[in-house]
Short mmCIF file of C-alpha atoms and ligand atoms in Angstrom, two decimals:
data_model
loop_
_atom_site.label_atom_id
_atom_site.label_comp_id
_atom_site.label_asym_id
_atom_site.label_seq_id
_atom_site.Cartn_x
_atom_site.Cartn_y
_atom_site.Cartn_z
CA MET A 1 57.34 1.02 133.00
CA LEU A 2 54.19 -0.10 134.73
CA THR A 3 50.83 -1.00 133.22
CA VAL A 4 47.89 0.79 134.83
CA GLU A 5 44.16 1.09 134.11
CA ALA A 6 42.89 3.00 131.08
CA ASP A 7 41.08 5.63 133.15
CA ALA A 8 43.61 8.48 133.50
CA VAL A 9 41.54 10.28 136.15
CA ARG A 10 41.54 7.21 138.35
CA VAL A 11 45.27 6.67 137.81
CA GLU A 12 45.89 10.28 138.87
CA ALA A 13 43.75 9.81 142.00
CA ARG A 14 45.51 6.58 142.95
CA LEU A 15 48.92 8.08 142.28
CA SER A 16 48.20 11.15 144.45
CA ALA A 17 46.86 8.92 147.22
CA GLY A 18 50.08 6.86 147.19
CA GLU A 19 48.20 3.74 146.14
CA ILE A 20 50.42 2.69 143.24
CA GLU A 21 53.27 0.39 144.18
CA CYS A 22 56.78 0.42 142.75
CA PRO A 23 57.23 -2.77 140.70
CA ASP A 24 60.89 -2.95 141.80
CA CYS A 25 60.73 -2.48 145.56
CA GLY A 26 57.04 -2.28 146.56
CA GLY A 27 57.48 1.33 147.72
CA VAL A 28 55.06 4.17 146.99
CA LEU A 29 55.14 5.84 143.57
CA ALA A 30 54.73 9.63 143.53
CA PRO A 31 53.84 11.85 140.54
CA TRP A 32 56.94 12.96 138.63
CA GLY A 33 55.98 14.85 135.48
CA TRP A 34 54.78 13.36 132.24
CA ALA A 35 56.22 11.18 129.53
CA ARG A 36 56.33 12.39 125.94
CA GLY A 37 52.87 12.60 124.40
CA ARG A 38 52.18 10.12 121.63
CA VAL A 39 49.47 9.21 119.19
CA LEU A 40 48.43 5.56 119.25
CA ARG A 41 46.12 3.82 116.82
CA ALA A 42 42.89 2.12 117.83
CA GLU A 43 40.81 0.25 115.28
CA ALA A 44 38.54 3.28 114.97
CA GLY A 45 41.35 5.85 114.62
CA PRO A 46 44.05 7.75 116.51
CA VAL A 47 44.14 7.98 120.31
CA ARG A 48 46.27 10.67 121.93
CA VAL A 49 47.93 9.69 125.21
CA ARG A 50 50.42 11.35 127.50
CA PRO A 51 51.43 8.79 130.09
CA ARG A 52 52.19 9.86 133.63
CA ARG A 53 55.72 9.54 134.89
CA SER A 54 56.25 8.52 138.48
CA ARG A 55 59.10 8.16 140.91
CA CYS A 56 59.45 5.74 143.77
CA VAL A 57 59.93 7.39 147.17
CA GLY A 58 61.70 4.21 148.31
CA CYS A 59 64.28 3.27 145.69
CA GLY A 60 64.14 6.44 143.57
CA GLY A 61 63.43 4.50 140.38
CA SER A 62 61.24 6.20 137.77
CA HIS A 63 58.37 4.46 136.01
CA VAL A 64 56.17 5.51 133.12
CA LEU A 65 52.56 4.51 133.81
CA LEU A 66 51.36 2.98 130.56
CA PRO A 67 47.59 2.55 130.09
CA VAL A 68 46.43 -1.06 129.82
CA PHE A 69 45.34 -0.75 126.17
CA ALA A 70 48.88 0.10 125.00
CA LEU A 71 51.77 -2.22 124.17
CA VAL A 72 55.35 -1.21 124.87
CA ARG A 73 56.95 0.43 121.81
CA ARG A 74 53.90 -0.26 119.59
CA VAL A 75 51.71 2.36 118.03
CA ASP A 76 48.78 0.00 117.57
CA LEU A 77 46.66 -0.82 120.58
CA ALA A 78 46.54 -4.29 122.14
CA ASP A 79 43.00 -4.82 120.82
CA VAL A 80 44.12 -4.20 117.24
CA VAL A 81 46.96 -6.72 117.55
CA GLY A 82 44.53 -9.13 119.28
CA ALA A 83 42.09 -8.83 116.37
CA ALA A 84 44.93 -9.72 113.99
CA LEU A 85 45.90 -12.78 116.06
CA VAL A 86 42.31 -14.05 116.11
CA ALA A 87 41.94 -13.50 112.36
CA LYS A 88 45.14 -15.44 111.75
CA VAL A 89 43.88 -18.36 113.87
CA SER A 90 40.67 -18.44 111.84
CA GLY A 91 42.75 -18.85 108.68
CA ALA A 92 43.21 -15.34 107.31
CA GLY A 93 46.55 -14.35 105.78
CA ALA A 94 48.54 -11.23 106.64
CA ARG A 95 47.34 -9.36 103.54
CA THR A 96 43.64 -9.94 104.30
CA ILE A 97 44.13 -8.99 107.94
CA ALA A 98 46.05 -5.85 106.98
CA GLU A 99 43.24 -4.77 104.64
CA ALA A 100 40.54 -5.46 107.24
CA LEU A 101 42.41 -3.46 109.91
CA GLY A 102 43.65 -0.74 107.57
CA ARG A 103 47.29 -1.34 108.50
CA PRO A 104 50.39 -1.88 106.32
CA VAL A 105 50.89 -5.56 105.53
CA GLU A 106 54.51 -5.44 106.81
CA THR A 107 53.25 -4.25 110.19
CA VAL A 108 50.77 -7.11 110.45
CA ARG A 109 53.39 -9.63 109.27
CA GLY A 110 55.70 -8.30 111.97
CA TRP A 111 53.11 -8.92 114.73
CA LEU A 112 52.28 -12.40 113.47
CA ARG A 113 55.93 -13.39 113.12
CA ARG A 114 56.85 -12.03 116.52
CA PHE A 115 53.90 -13.70 118.21
CA GLY A 116 54.49 -16.95 116.33
CA ARG A 117 58.08 -17.08 117.55
CA ARG A 118 56.98 -16.60 121.15
CA ALA A 119 53.83 -18.74 120.88
CA GLU A 120 55.03 -21.72 122.89
CA HIS A 121 56.24 -19.53 125.79
CA VAL A 122 53.02 -17.54 125.68
CA ARG A 123 50.93 -20.73 125.65
CA VAL A 124 52.74 -22.20 128.65
CA TYR A 125 52.51 -18.94 130.59
CA PHE A 126 48.79 -18.37 130.03
CA THR A 127 47.85 -22.04 130.50
CA ALA A 128 49.50 -21.95 133.93
CA LEU A 129 47.73 -18.68 134.72
CA LEU A 130 44.40 -20.11 133.58
CA VAL A 131 44.74 -23.07 135.95
CA GLU A 132 46.00 -20.90 138.80
CA VAL A 133 43.24 -18.26 138.78
CA GLY A 134 40.27 -20.29 137.56
CA ILE A 135 37.57 -21.36 140.02
CA ASP A 136 36.77 -24.33 137.83
CA PRO A 137 39.32 -23.97 135.04
CA VAL A 138 38.59 -25.46 131.64
CA PRO A 139 41.80 -26.18 129.71
CA PRO A 140 41.83 -24.52 126.29
CA ALA A 141 40.68 -26.76 123.44
CA LEU A 142 43.54 -28.36 121.52
CA ALA A 143 44.25 -26.29 118.46
CA ALA A 144 46.13 -27.11 115.30
CA SER A 145 49.18 -24.91 115.79
CA SER A 146 51.16 -23.55 118.72
CA PHE A 147 50.10 -20.10 117.50
CA ALA A 148 46.41 -21.03 117.83
CA GLN A 149 47.02 -22.75 121.16
CA ALA A 150 48.71 -19.63 122.51
CA VAL A 151 45.76 -17.45 121.45
CA SER A 152 43.22 -19.80 123.03
CA ALA A 153 45.29 -19.99 126.23
CA MET A 154 45.22 -16.18 126.42
CA VAL A 155 41.45 -16.08 125.96
CA GLY A 156 41.08 -19.00 128.40
CA ALA A 157 43.15 -17.24 131.07
CA TRP A 158 41.00 -14.13 130.66
CA LYS A 159 37.78 -16.20 131.05
CA SER A 160 39.28 -17.87 134.11
CA ALA A 161 40.12 -14.51 135.64
CA VAL A 162 36.64 -13.14 134.86
CA SER A 163 35.06 -16.14 136.60
CA ARG A 164 36.95 -15.19 139.77
CA TRP A 165 36.97 -11.39 139.46
CA PRO A 166 33.98 -10.36 137.29
CA GLN A 167 35.20 -6.74 137.03
CA ILE A 168 38.06 -8.00 134.82
CA GLY A 169 35.36 -8.50 132.16
CA GLU A 170 35.52 -4.74 131.67
CA VAL A 171 38.82 -5.19 129.85
CA SER A 172 39.24 -7.31 126.73
CA PRO A 173 41.35 -10.50 126.71
CA TRP A 174 44.07 -8.52 124.89
CA GLN A 175 44.11 -5.76 127.47
CA ALA A 176 44.25 -8.37 130.21
CA ALA A 177 47.20 -10.03 128.44
CA CYS A 178 48.77 -6.60 128.15
CA ALA A 179 48.37 -6.09 131.90
CA VAL A 180 49.91 -9.42 132.92
CA SER A 181 52.80 -8.98 130.48
CA GLN A 182 53.27 -5.31 131.44
CA GLY A 183 52.70 -4.36 127.80
CA ARG A 184 55.40 -6.76 126.60
CA LEU A 185 53.25 -9.36 124.85
CA LEU A 186 55.20 -8.90 121.61
CA SER A 187 58.59 -8.31 123.21
CA PRO A 188 61.27 -10.94 122.56
CA SER A 189 62.13 -11.16 126.25
CA TRP A 190 58.65 -12.02 127.56
CA PRO A 191 57.65 -14.26 129.28
ZN1 ZN B 1 60.95 1.40 144.30
#
């Protein structure tokens, strides 16, 4: 699994040109069929994707190229989960968030619980990233909970990255977090 840009045409061009590196060995990834098609959910409605599968010419490992807006093993896009995290920080409960996003309340509770459990790790990771990439990094404001601190560290790291590489502003903070975590923002093993 490797997170790549949202633009499938560009991914295809880079893959054919041998410009995508194997995350395991740094070798060249070559096209190798397609992963199973799936329907993901954006805030506005369903999004159909069929991720590219690739194989490393060096180590022979295969990698699905997952677009940057998608989280591993989640149907809802990173931006939808991000909207839920922000709403929670501003004081909304799972039920209100679920209604606003049109998602089942159990699904939203699951995201919040999972993120809450990982919040301290996520905060530490993104605070370090923020300081590392920022030209003139501003530490995230102290927030009431570790949950809120983790969310502001993620947004802060994104702002830091945008200050250095303005083109990163084309992706949302949640997509950026998705890229640095390789889609595993809500996975128990990350960071
Ligand atoms: Zn490899």
